[in-house]
C-alpha positions as YAML, in Angstrom:
chain: A
units: angstrom
residues:
- id: 1
  name: MET
  ca: [93.96, 88.40, 116.53]
- id: 2
  name: ASP
  ca: [91.24, 86.39, 118.25]
- id: 3
  name: GLU
  ca: [91.39, 88.66, 121.30]
- id: 4
  name: LEU
  ca: [91.08, 91.78, 119.12]
- id: 5
  name: VAL
  ca: [88.28, 90.34, 116.97]
- id: 6
  name: THR
  ca: [86.33, 89.36, 120.09]
- id: 7
  name: ARG
  ca: [86.85, 92.81, 121.58]
- id: 8
  name: LEU
  ca: [85.62, 94.54, 118.42]
- id: 9
  name: SER
  ca: [82.67, 92.17, 118.00]
- id: 10
  name: THR
  ca: [81.54, 92.76, 121.56]
- id: 11
  name: ALA
  ca: [82.04, 96.53, 121.60]
- id: 12
  name: ALA
  ca: [80.47, 97.25, 118.21]
- id: 13
  name: HIS
  ca: [77.85, 94.46, 118.37]
- id: 14
  name: ILE
  ca: [79.04, 92.98, 115.08]
- id: 15
  name: ASP
  ca: [79.77, 89.40, 114.11]
- id: 16
  name: ALA
  ca: [83.29, 87.98, 114.13]
- id: 17
  name: ALA
  ca: [83.49, 87.86, 110.32]
- id: 18
  name: THR
  ca: [82.75, 91.59, 110.05]
- id: 19
  name: ALA
  ca: [85.21, 92.37, 112.85]
- id: 20
  name: THR
  ca: [87.87, 90.32, 111.07]
- id: 21
  name: ALA
  ca: [87.19, 92.13, 107.80]
- id: 22
  name: ALA
  ca: [87.44, 95.47, 109.61]
- id: 23
  name: VAL
  ca: [90.80, 94.54, 111.15]
- id: 24
  name: LYS
  ca: [92.11, 93.46, 107.75]
- id: 25
  name: ALA
  ca: [90.90, 96.70, 106.15]
- id: 26
  name: ILE
  ca: [92.62, 98.75, 108.86]
- id: 27
  name: LEU
  ca: [95.85, 96.79, 108.54]
- id: 28
  name: VAL
  ca: [95.90, 97.26, 104.76]
- id: 29
  name: PHE
  ca: [95.21, 100.97, 105.21]
- id: 30
  name: LEU
  ca: [97.96, 101.37, 107.82]
- id: 31
  name: ASP
  ca: [100.41, 99.34, 105.77]
- id: 32
  name: LYS
  ca: [99.93, 101.75, 102.89]
- id: 33
  name: GLU
  ca: [99.45, 105.06, 104.72]
- id: 34
  name: ALA
  ca: [101.34, 105.01, 108.04]
- id: 35
  name: PRO
  ca: [105.10, 104.96, 108.75]
- id: 36
  name: ALA
  ca: [106.47, 101.49, 108.02]
- id: 37
  name: ASP
  ca: [108.53, 101.30, 111.22]
- id: 38
  name: ALA
  ca: [105.56, 102.15, 113.44]
- id: 39
  name: VAL
  ca: [103.30, 99.70, 111.60]
- id: 40
  name: GLY
  ca: [105.99, 97.04, 111.95]
- id: 41
  name: ASP
  ca: [106.19, 97.68, 115.70]
- id: 42
  name: LEU
  ca: [102.40, 97.45, 115.93]
- id: 43
  name: MET
  ca: [102.30, 94.18, 114.02]
- id: 44
  name: ASP
  ca: [105.05, 92.77, 116.21]
- id: 45
  name: ALA
  ca: [102.82, 93.48, 119.22]
- id: 46
  name: LEU
  ca: [99.65, 92.01, 117.68]
- id: 47
  name: PRO
  ca: [100.02, 88.27, 117.14]
- id: 48
  name: GLY
  ca: [98.45, 87.17, 113.88]
- id: 49
  name: SER
  ca: [98.36, 90.65, 112.36]
- id: 50
  name: ARG
  ca: [101.04, 89.95, 109.75]
- id: 51
  name: GLN
  ca: [99.11, 86.88, 108.60]
- id: 52
  name: ALA
  ca: [95.87, 88.88, 108.54]
- id: 53
  name: LEU
  ca: [97.54, 91.55, 106.39]
- id: 54
  name: SER
  ca: [98.95, 88.91, 104.08]
- id: 55
  name: ASP
  ca: [95.52, 87.25, 103.82]
- id: 56
  name: ALA
  ca: [93.85, 90.58, 103.07]
- id: 57
  name: LYS
  ca: [96.29, 91.34, 100.29]
- id: 58
  name: ALA
  ca: [95.85, 87.84, 98.84]
- id: 59
  name: GLU
  ca: [92.06, 88.20, 98.96]
- id: 60
  name: ASN
  ca: [91.87, 91.71, 97.52]
- id: 61
  name: GLY
  ca: [95.20, 92.37, 95.85]
- id: 62
  name: GLU
  ca: [97.47, 95.29, 96.59]
- id: 63
  name: PRO
  ca: [95.41, 98.46, 97.02]
- id: 64
  name: GLU
  ca: [95.89, 101.13, 94.39]
- id: 65
  name: GLY
  ca: [94.72, 103.79, 96.81]
- id: 66
  name: PHE
  ca: [91.89, 104.58, 99.13]
- id: 67
  name: ALA
  ca: [88.81, 106.67, 98.47]
- id: 68
  name: GLY
  ca: [89.33, 109.94, 100.28]
- id: 69
  name: PHE
  ca: [92.27, 111.26, 102.21]
- id: 70
  name: GLY
  ca: [93.59, 110.50, 105.67]
- id: 71
  name: ALA
  ca: [90.95, 109.47, 108.18]
- id: 72
  name: MET
  ca: [88.21, 109.66, 105.54]
- id: 73
  name: ALA
  ca: [90.02, 107.04, 103.48]
- id: 74
  name: ALA
  ca: [90.03, 104.73, 106.51]
- id: 75
  name: TYR
  ca: [86.35, 105.49, 107.06]
- id: 76
  name: HIS
  ca: [85.54, 104.51, 103.47]
- id: 77
  name: ALA
  ca: [87.57, 101.30, 103.78]
- id: 78
  name: LEU
  ca: [85.58, 100.33, 106.89]
- id: 79
  name: THR
  ca: [82.17, 101.17, 105.45]
- id: 80
  name: ALA
  ca: [83.13, 99.07, 102.44]
- id: 81
  name: VAL
  ca: [83.32, 95.99, 104.69]
- id: 82
  name: GLY
  ca: [79.81, 96.69, 105.97]
- id: 83
  name: LEU
  ca: [80.21, 98.88, 109.04]
- id: 84
  name: SER
  ca: [77.85, 101.75, 109.77]
- id: 85
  name: GLY
  ca: [79.21, 105.14, 110.76]
- id: 86
  name: SER
  ca: [78.72, 104.48, 114.46]
- id: 87
  name: GLU
  ca: [80.30, 101.03, 114.15]
- id: 88
  name: VAL
  ca: [83.33, 102.56, 112.41]
- id: 89
  name: GLN
  ca: [83.85, 104.88, 115.35]
- id: 90
  name: VAL
  ca: [83.52, 102.08, 117.93]
- id: 91
  name: VAL
  ca: [85.81, 99.73, 115.98]
- id: 92
  name: THR
  ca: [88.43, 102.45, 115.48]
- id: 93
  name: LYS
  ca: [88.44, 103.48, 119.15]
- id: 94
  name: GLU
  ca: [88.60, 99.89, 120.38]
- id: 95
  name: LEU
  ca: [91.30, 98.89, 117.92]
- id: 96
  name: LEU
  ca: [93.44, 101.86, 118.93]
- id: 97
  name: ALA
  ca: [92.87, 101.16, 122.63]
- id: 98
  name: HIS
  ca: [93.93, 97.55, 122.08]
- id: 99
  name: ALA
  ca: [96.94, 98.70, 120.07]
- id: 100
  name: ARG
  ca: [97.97, 101.09, 122.87]
- id: 101
  name: GLU
  ca: [97.73, 98.24, 125.40]
- id: 102
  name: LYS
  ca: [99.85, 95.93, 123.25]
- id: 103
  name: ALA
  ca: [102.27, 98.22, 121.38]
- id: 104
  name: GLY
  ca: [102.36, 101.30, 123.59]
- id: 105
  name: GLU
  ca: [101.34, 104.92, 123.32]
- id: 106
  name: GLU
  ca: [104.46, 105.99, 121.42]
- id: 107
  name: THR
  ca: [103.93, 103.55, 118.54]
- id: 108
  name: VAL
  ca: [100.22, 104.29, 118.27]
- id: 109
  name: GLY
  ca: [100.88, 108.02, 118.56]
- id: 110
  name: ARG
  ca: [103.28, 107.87, 115.61]
- id: 111
  name: ILE
  ca: [100.66, 106.07, 113.54]
- id: 112
  name: VAL
  ca: [97.75, 108.33, 114.50]
- id: 113
  name: GLY
  ca: [99.86, 111.46, 114.06]
- id: 114
  name: SER
  ca: [100.79, 110.43, 110.53]
- id: 115
  name: ILE
  ca: [97.20, 110.17, 109.29]
- id: 116
  name: PRO
  ca: [95.54, 113.54, 108.70]
- id: 117
  name: GLY
  ca: [92.27, 113.94, 110.58]
- id: 118
  name: LEU
  ca: [92.44, 110.70, 112.55]
- id: 119
  name: GLU
  ca: [92.85, 112.35, 115.97]
- id: 120
  name: ALA
  ca: [89.68, 114.38, 115.44]
- id: 121
  name: PHE
  ca: [87.82, 111.31, 114.21]
- id: 122
  name: ILE
  ca: [88.52, 109.25, 117.30]
...
């Protein structure tokens, strides 16, 4: 997780705490909205991600749902942790690039393909 948080902080020019909150928000979103097997494969490839998801759920409880639908729901989750629109785009692109490097194109493709509007957003 440290590698990913550093990458997001540097790329989006945000502090580590905000980058960590963004990662947690994305993991919670994916856990709820993306195929469980693909998310499991992603978490297996990202050390510390299962703990981050567990921490996020402990901090905020289980999400009832997200404001919006598909990619817009993810956008709202990220703006809720304090990211601007341009920061959301940078964080999303960098997180997906990191995920592709660690988990592979097939796993990330299954996740992205399952979330309406995400391909157009990134």
